[in-house]
PDB file of C-alpha atoms in Angstrom:
ATOM      1  CA  MET A  10       0.000   0.000   0.000  1.00 39.00           C
ATOM      2  CA  PHE A  11       2.843   2.440   0.808  1.00 36.00           C
ATOM      3  CA  LYS A  12       4.332   1.851  -2.673  1.00 39.00           C
ATOM      4  CA  SER A  13       1.046   2.542  -4.460  1.00 38.00           C
ATOM      5  CA  LEU A  14       0.482   5.677  -2.397  1.00 37.00           C
ATOM      6  CA  SER A  15       3.967   6.913  -3.302  1.00 40.00           C
ATOM      7  CA  PHE A  16       3.334   6.130  -6.962  1.00 36.00           C
ATOM      8  CA  ALA A  17       0.018   7.986  -6.883  1.00 37.00           C
ATOM      9  CA  ALA A  18       1.633  10.987  -5.185  1.00 37.00           C
ATOM     10  CA  ALA A  19       4.511  10.964  -7.698  1.00 38.00           C
ATOM     11  CA  ALA A  20       2.059  10.699 -10.598  1.00 37.00           C
ATOM     12  CA  ALA A  21       0.025  13.612  -9.220  1.00 38.00           C
ATOM     13  CA  LEU A  22       3.157  15.739  -8.853  1.00 36.00           C
ATOM     14  CA  LEU A  23       4.290  14.835 -12.362  1.00 39.00           C
ATOM     15  CA  TRP A  24       0.866  15.631 -13.816  1.00 39.00           C
ATOM     16  CA  SER A  25       0.712  18.979 -12.022  1.00 38.00           C
ATOM     17  CA  GLY A  26       4.184  19.810 -13.368  1.00 41.00           C
ATOM     18  CA  VAL A  27       3.109  18.966 -16.915  1.00 40.00           C
ATOM     19  CA  SER A  28       0.037  21.175 -16.738  1.00 43.00           C
ATOM     20  CA  ALA A  29       2.034  24.031 -15.198  1.00 52.00           C
ATOM     21  CA  ALA A  30       4.572  23.797 -18.014  1.00 68.00           C
ATOM     22  CA  ALA A  31       1.958  24.064 -20.757  1.00 91.00           C
ATOM     23  CA  PRO A  32       1.765  27.282 -22.776  1.00 96.00           C
ATOM     24  CA  VAL A  33      -0.433  29.914 -21.122  1.00 97.00           C
ATOM     25  CA  THR A  34      -2.577  32.384 -23.082  1.00 98.00           C
ATOM     26  CA  TYR A  35      -3.127  35.949 -21.913  1.00 98.00           C
ATOM     27  CA  THR A  36      -5.662  38.386 -23.371  1.00 98.00           C
ATOM     28  CA  ILE A  37      -4.495  41.954 -23.762  1.00 97.00           C
ATOM     29  CA  ALA A  38      -6.251  44.416 -21.449  1.00 96.00           C
ATOM     30  CA  PRO A  39      -7.319  47.168 -23.870  1.00 94.00           C
ATOM     31  CA  ASP A  40      -7.675  49.744 -21.084  1.00 93.00           C
ATOM     32  CA  HIS A  41      -4.069  49.117 -19.964  1.00 94.00           C
ATOM     33  CA  THR A  42      -2.321  48.740 -23.334  1.00 93.00           C
ATOM     34  CA  TYR A  43      -1.242  51.749 -25.366  1.00 91.00           C
ATOM     35  CA  PRO A  44       1.242  51.439 -28.212  1.00 94.00           C
ATOM     36  CA  SER A  45       2.925  54.788 -28.678  1.00 94.00           C
ATOM     37  CA  PHE A  46       5.405  56.259 -31.083  1.00 93.00           C
ATOM     38  CA  GLU A  47       7.830  59.119 -31.388  1.00 93.00           C
ATOM     39  CA  ALA A  48       8.796  60.742 -34.677  1.00 88.00           C
ATOM     40  CA  PRO A  49      10.715  63.884 -35.632  1.00 86.00           C
ATOM     41  CA  HIS A  50       8.636  66.903 -36.650  1.00 82.00           C
ATOM     42  CA  MET A  51      10.425  69.070 -39.213  1.00 80.00           C
ATOM     43  CA  GLY A  52      13.734  68.260 -37.517  1.00 79.00           C
ATOM     44  CA  ILE A  53      13.008  70.665 -34.672  1.00 86.00           C
ATOM     45  CA  SER A  54      11.023  68.601 -32.162  1.00 88.00           C
ATOM     46  CA  ILE A  55       9.721  65.103 -31.463  1.00 90.00           C
ATOM     47  CA  TRP A  56       5.998  64.424 -31.810  1.00 89.00           C
ATOM     48  CA  ARG A  57       4.540  61.702 -29.613  1.00 95.00           C
ATOM     49  CA  GLY A  58       1.324  59.858 -30.270  1.00 95.00           C
ATOM     50  CA  LYS A  59      -0.467  56.762 -29.105  1.00 96.00           C
ATOM     51  CA  ILE A  60      -3.060  54.323 -30.325  1.00 96.00           C
ATOM     52  CA  GLU A  61      -6.127  54.333 -28.058  1.00 96.00           C
ATOM     53  CA  LYS A  62      -7.673  50.941 -29.029  1.00 97.00           C
ATOM     54  CA  THR A  63      -5.675  47.726 -29.032  1.00 96.00           C
ATOM     55  CA  SER A  64      -6.546  44.029 -28.807  1.00 97.00           C
ATOM     56  CA  GLY A  65      -4.724  40.722 -28.996  1.00 97.00           C
ATOM     57  CA  THR A  66      -3.098  37.859 -27.165  1.00 98.00           C
ATOM     58  CA  VAL A  67       0.215  36.818 -25.719  1.00 97.00           C
ATOM     59  CA  VAL A  68       1.133  33.158 -25.256  1.00 98.00           C
ATOM     60  CA  LEU A  69       3.979  32.255 -22.899  1.00 97.00           C
ATOM     61  CA  ASP A  70       5.650  28.858 -22.658  1.00 97.00           C
ATOM     62  CA  ASP A  71       8.027  29.094 -19.705  1.00 94.00           C
ATOM     63  CA  ALA A  72       9.209  25.488 -20.094  1.00 95.00           C
ATOM     64  CA  ALA A  73      10.234  25.991 -23.732  1.00 96.00           C
ATOM     65  CA  LYS A  74      11.420  29.583 -23.029  1.00 96.00           C
ATOM     66  CA  THR A  75       9.390  30.987 -25.920  1.00 97.00           C
ATOM     67  CA  GLY A  76       6.029  32.497 -26.719  1.00 97.00           C
ATOM     68  CA  THR A  77       4.040  34.492 -29.243  1.00 97.00           C
ATOM     69  CA  VAL A  78       2.460  37.905 -29.440  1.00 96.00           C
ATOM     70  CA  ASP A  79      -0.414  38.992 -31.693  1.00 96.00           C
ATOM     71  CA  ILE A  80      -1.485  42.634 -31.346  1.00 95.00           C
ATOM     72  CA  THR A  81      -4.007  44.554 -33.459  1.00 97.00           C
ATOM     73  CA  MET A  82      -4.139  48.344 -33.248  1.00 97.00           C
ATOM     74  CA  ASP A  83      -7.030  50.505 -34.445  1.00 97.00           C
ATOM     75  CA  ALA A  84      -5.253  53.164 -36.533  1.00 97.00           C
ATOM     76  CA  SER A  85      -8.299  55.452 -36.432  1.00 97.00           C
ATOM     77  CA  THR A  86      -7.676  55.990 -32.709  1.00 97.00           C
ATOM     78  CA  VAL A  87      -4.262  57.629 -33.173  1.00 96.00           C
ATOM     79  CA  ASP A  88      -3.945  60.541 -30.757  1.00 96.00           C
ATOM     80  CA  PHE A  89      -1.214  63.188 -30.659  1.00 93.00           C
ATOM     81  CA  GLY A  90      -3.113  65.377 -28.201  1.00 94.00           C
ATOM     82  CA  HIS A  91      -3.620  67.899 -31.012  1.00 92.00           C
ATOM     83  CA  ALA A  92      -6.845  67.760 -33.082  1.00 95.00           C
ATOM     84  CA  LYS A  93      -5.350  69.160 -36.298  1.00 95.00           C
ATOM     85  CA  MET A  94      -2.393  66.752 -36.159  1.00 91.00           C
ATOM     86  CA  ASN A  95      -4.730  63.819 -35.445  1.00 94.00           C
ATOM     87  CA  GLU A  96      -6.766  64.709 -38.536  1.00 95.00           C
ATOM     88  CA  HIS A  97      -3.628  64.969 -40.689  1.00 93.00           C
ATOM     89  CA  ALA A  98      -2.174  61.717 -39.281  1.00 92.00           C
ATOM     90  CA  LYS A  99      -5.353  59.791 -40.151  1.00 96.00           C
ATOM     91  CA  GLY A 100      -5.253  61.025 -43.755  1.00 95.00           C
ATOM     92  CA  GLU A 101      -3.542  59.656 -46.860  1.00 94.00           C
ATOM     93  CA  ASP A 102      -0.144  61.225 -46.043  1.00 91.00           C
ATOM     94  CA  PHE A 103       0.308  59.079 -42.943  1.00 93.00           C
ATOM     95  CA  PHE A 104      -1.915  56.314 -41.485  1.00 94.00           C
ATOM     96  CA  ASN A 105      -4.540  56.441 -44.267  1.00 96.00           C
ATOM     97  CA  VAL A 106      -7.141  54.938 -41.939  1.00 97.00           C
ATOM     98  CA  ALA A 107      -9.876  54.907 -44.591  1.00 97.00           C
ATOM     99  CA  LYS A 108      -7.895  52.324 -46.563  1.00 98.00           C
ATOM    100  CA  TYR A 109      -5.845  50.691 -43.748  1.00 98.00           C
ATOM    101  CA  PRO A 110      -7.896  50.776 -40.545  1.00 98.00           C
ATOM    102  CA  THR A 111      -5.619  48.451 -38.587  1.00 97.00           C
ATOM    103  CA  ILE A 112      -1.953  48.030 -37.758  1.00 97.00           C
ATOM    104  CA  SER A 113      -0.753  44.652 -36.528  1.00 96.00           C
ATOM    105  CA  TYR A 114       2.281  43.158 -34.872  1.00 96.00           C
ATOM    106  CA  LYS A 115       2.891  39.407 -34.678  1.00 97.00           C
ATOM    107  CA  GLY A 116       6.006  37.770 -33.372  1.00 97.00           C
ATOM    108  CA  THR A 117       7.896  35.125 -31.458  1.00 98.00           C
ATOM    109  CA  ILE A 118       9.059  35.877 -27.934  1.00 98.00           C
ATOM    110  CA  LYS A 119      12.647  34.999 -27.016  1.00 97.00           C
ATOM    111  CA  TYR A 120      13.586  34.551 -23.361  1.00 97.00           C
ATOM    112  CA  ASP A 121      16.636  36.140 -21.661  1.00 95.00           C
ATOM    113  CA  ASP A 122      17.615  35.108 -18.126  1.00 92.00           C
ATOM    114  CA  GLY A 123      14.418  33.052 -17.650  1.00 92.00           C
ATOM    115  CA  LYS A 124      11.906  35.687 -18.767  1.00 95.00           C
ATOM    116  CA  PRO A 125      10.741  37.305 -22.023  1.00 97.00           C
ATOM    117  CA  GLY A 126      13.451  39.608 -23.360  1.00 97.00           C
ATOM    118  CA  LYS A 127      12.925  40.136 -27.100  1.00 97.00           C
ATOM    119  CA  VAL A 128      10.334  39.659 -29.823  1.00 97.00           C
ATOM    120  CA  ASP A 129      11.230  38.784 -33.402  1.00 98.00           C
ATOM    121  CA  GLY A 130       8.157  40.009 -35.193  1.00 97.00           C
ATOM    122  CA  GLN A 131       6.443  41.428 -38.223  1.00 98.00           C
ATOM    123  CA  LEU A 132       4.785  44.841 -38.243  1.00 97.00           C
ATOM    124  CA  THR A 133       2.029  45.422 -40.798  1.00 98.00           C
ATOM    125  CA  LEU A 134       1.442  49.099 -41.516  1.00 97.00           C
ATOM    126  CA  LEU A 135      -0.339  50.505 -44.598  1.00 97.00           C
ATOM    127  CA  GLY A 136      -0.660  46.943 -45.920  1.00 97.00           C
ATOM    128  CA  VAL A 137       3.131  46.424 -45.889  1.00 98.00           C
ATOM    129  CA  THR A 138       4.655  43.767 -43.630  1.00 98.00           C
ATOM    130  CA  LYS A 139       8.284  44.056 -42.530  1.00 98.00           C
ATOM    131  CA  PRO A 140      10.386  42.623 -39.711  1.00 98.00           C
ATOM    132  CA  VAL A 141      10.576  44.760 -36.580  1.00 97.00           C
ATOM    133  CA  LYS A 142      12.339  43.457 -33.456  1.00 97.00           C
ATOM    134  CA  LEU A 143      11.114  44.565 -30.041  1.00 97.00           C
ATOM    135  CA  ASP A 144      13.340  44.748 -26.974  1.00 98.00           C
ATOM    136  CA  ILE A 145      11.425  44.028 -23.777  1.00 97.00           C
ATOM    137  CA  ASP A 146      12.715  46.525 -21.209  1.00 96.00           C
ATOM    138  CA  SER A 147      10.597  45.264 -18.307  1.00 96.00           C
ATOM    139  CA  PHE A 148       8.398  42.228 -17.676  1.00 96.00           C
ATOM    140  CA  LYS A 149       6.517  41.078 -14.584  1.00 96.00           C
ATOM    141  CA  CYS A 150       3.540  38.892 -13.638  1.00 96.00           C
ATOM    142  CA  ILE A 151       1.473  39.225 -10.454  1.00 97.00           C
ATOM    143  CA  THR A 152      -1.914  38.180  -9.112  1.00 96.00           C
ATOM    144  CA  HIS A 153      -4.267  41.039  -9.970  1.00 94.00           C
ATOM    145  CA  PRO A 154      -5.444  42.448  -6.607  1.00 94.00           C
ATOM    146  CA  MET A 155      -9.061  42.976  -7.749  1.00 94.00           C
ATOM    147  CA  LEU A 156      -9.579  40.258 -10.357  1.00 92.00           C
ATOM    148  CA  LYS A 157      -7.681  37.554  -8.402  1.00 95.00           C
ATOM    149  CA  LYS A 158      -6.081  36.141 -11.546  1.00 95.00           C
ATOM    150  CA  GLU A 159      -2.633  36.402 -13.048  1.00 97.00           C
ATOM    151  CA  VAL A 160      -1.782  39.532 -15.011  1.00 97.00           C
ATOM    152  CA  CYS A 161       1.494  40.185 -16.793  1.00 97.00           C
ATOM    153  CA  GLY A 162       2.849  43.503 -17.909  1.00 96.00           C
ATOM    154  CA  ALA A 163       5.685  44.553 -20.162  1.00 96.00           C
ATOM    155  CA  ASP A 164       7.232  47.572 -21.750  1.00 96.00           C
ATOM    156  CA  ALA A 165       8.848  46.996 -25.145  1.00 96.00           C
ATOM    157  CA  GLU A 166      10.396  49.208 -27.787  1.00 97.00           C
ATOM    158  CA  ALA A 167      11.702  49.154 -31.341  1.00 96.00           C
ATOM    159  CA  GLU A 168      12.847  51.545 -34.048  1.00 96.00           C
ATOM    160  CA  PHE A 169      11.989  51.494 -37.732  1.00 95.00           C
ATOM    161  CA  ASN A 170      11.870  53.751 -40.754  1.00 93.00           C
ATOM    162  CA  ARG A 171       8.285  54.597 -41.666  1.00 94.00           C
ATOM    163  CA  ALA A 172       9.237  55.070 -45.332  1.00 92.00           C
ATOM    164  CA  ASP A 173       9.925  51.303 -45.469  1.00 95.00           C
ATOM    165  CA  PHE A 174       6.170  50.836 -44.976  1.00 95.00           C
ATOM    166  CA  GLY A 175       5.144  53.385 -47.603  1.00 93.00           C
ATOM    167  CA  MET A 176       4.636  56.248 -45.151  1.00 93.00           C
ATOM    168  CA  SER A 177       7.121  58.378 -47.052  1.00 90.00           C
ATOM    169  CA  LYS A 178       5.625  61.875 -46.851  1.00 88.00           C
ATOM    170  CA  TYR A 179       8.194  64.128 -45.130  1.00 81.00           C
ATOM    171  CA  ALA A 180      10.328  61.052 -44.328  1.00 84.00           C
ATOM    172  CA  ASP A 181      13.693  62.062 -45.763  1.00 80.00           C
ATOM    173  CA  GLY A 182      16.742  61.199 -43.671  1.00 77.00           C
ATOM    174  CA  ASP A 183      16.185  61.137 -39.925  1.00 81.00           C
ATOM    175  CA  ALA A 184      12.609  62.428 -40.371  1.00 81.00           C
ATOM    176  CA  GLY A 185      11.502  58.875 -41.225  1.00 87.00           C
ATOM    177  CA  LYS A 186      12.795  57.323 -38.008  1.00 91.00           C
ATOM    178  CA  VAL A 187      10.103  56.177 -35.619  1.00 93.00           C
ATOM    179  CA  LYS A 188      10.495  54.835 -32.113  1.00 95.00           C
ATOM    180  CA  LEU A 189       7.678  52.417 -31.260  1.00 94.00           C
ATOM    181  CA  ARG A 190       6.884  51.638 -27.640  1.00 94.00           C
ATOM    182  CA  ILE A 191       4.301  49.123 -26.529  1.00 92.00           C
ATOM    183  CA  GLN A 192       3.147  49.284 -22.933  1.00 92.00           C
ATOM    184  CA  VAL A 193       1.038  46.166 -22.424  1.00 94.00           C
ATOM    185  CA  GLU A 194      -0.874  44.385 -19.692  1.00 96.00           C
ATOM    186  CA  ALA A 195      -2.567  41.055 -20.300  1.00 97.00           C
ATOM    187  CA  LEU A 196      -4.783  38.787 -18.187  1.00 97.00           C
ATOM    188  CA  LYS A 197      -4.399  35.020 -18.014  1.00 97.00           C
ATOM    189  CA  ASN A 198      -7.330  33.274 -19.730  1.00 96.00           C
TER     190      ASN A 198
END
């Protein structure tokens, strides 16, 4: 009887380890996720804007030290904090939201020192898809104090040239450089 009890306990521990090591899916919290960007304005200042509506998922596989990210951004919600600039940014010269209402980012998460550290991904902007690598500057998971379920948060950034995606108006030289930041929080499903 002692042997069978030990076997049952070992089997239960093994099974719990297998389920804990399975990939875990998190749904992006749209009210806590705001991709933002910085771009030069006429070479004299830096304009900063953000996307107000975002959705998607993150899948983490701690055992395999990998994961995936799939984020969709509503380009019509771009906000620079300046009504005239918002109107111009939504037009054909920039985001062209009438023709390309969404921006997406999909990628594979790479772990550094036991936690997500980079994302090798593809950004789709104005119907053009190009590789854009994100560096994850911070990453942490906790039990949400109100929802009583796991929530993970990260801050990631990348740089790209907007002209590579067809957003070439006023993009000569350094004017085309964009810094993308994605502040994200996601709840475990």
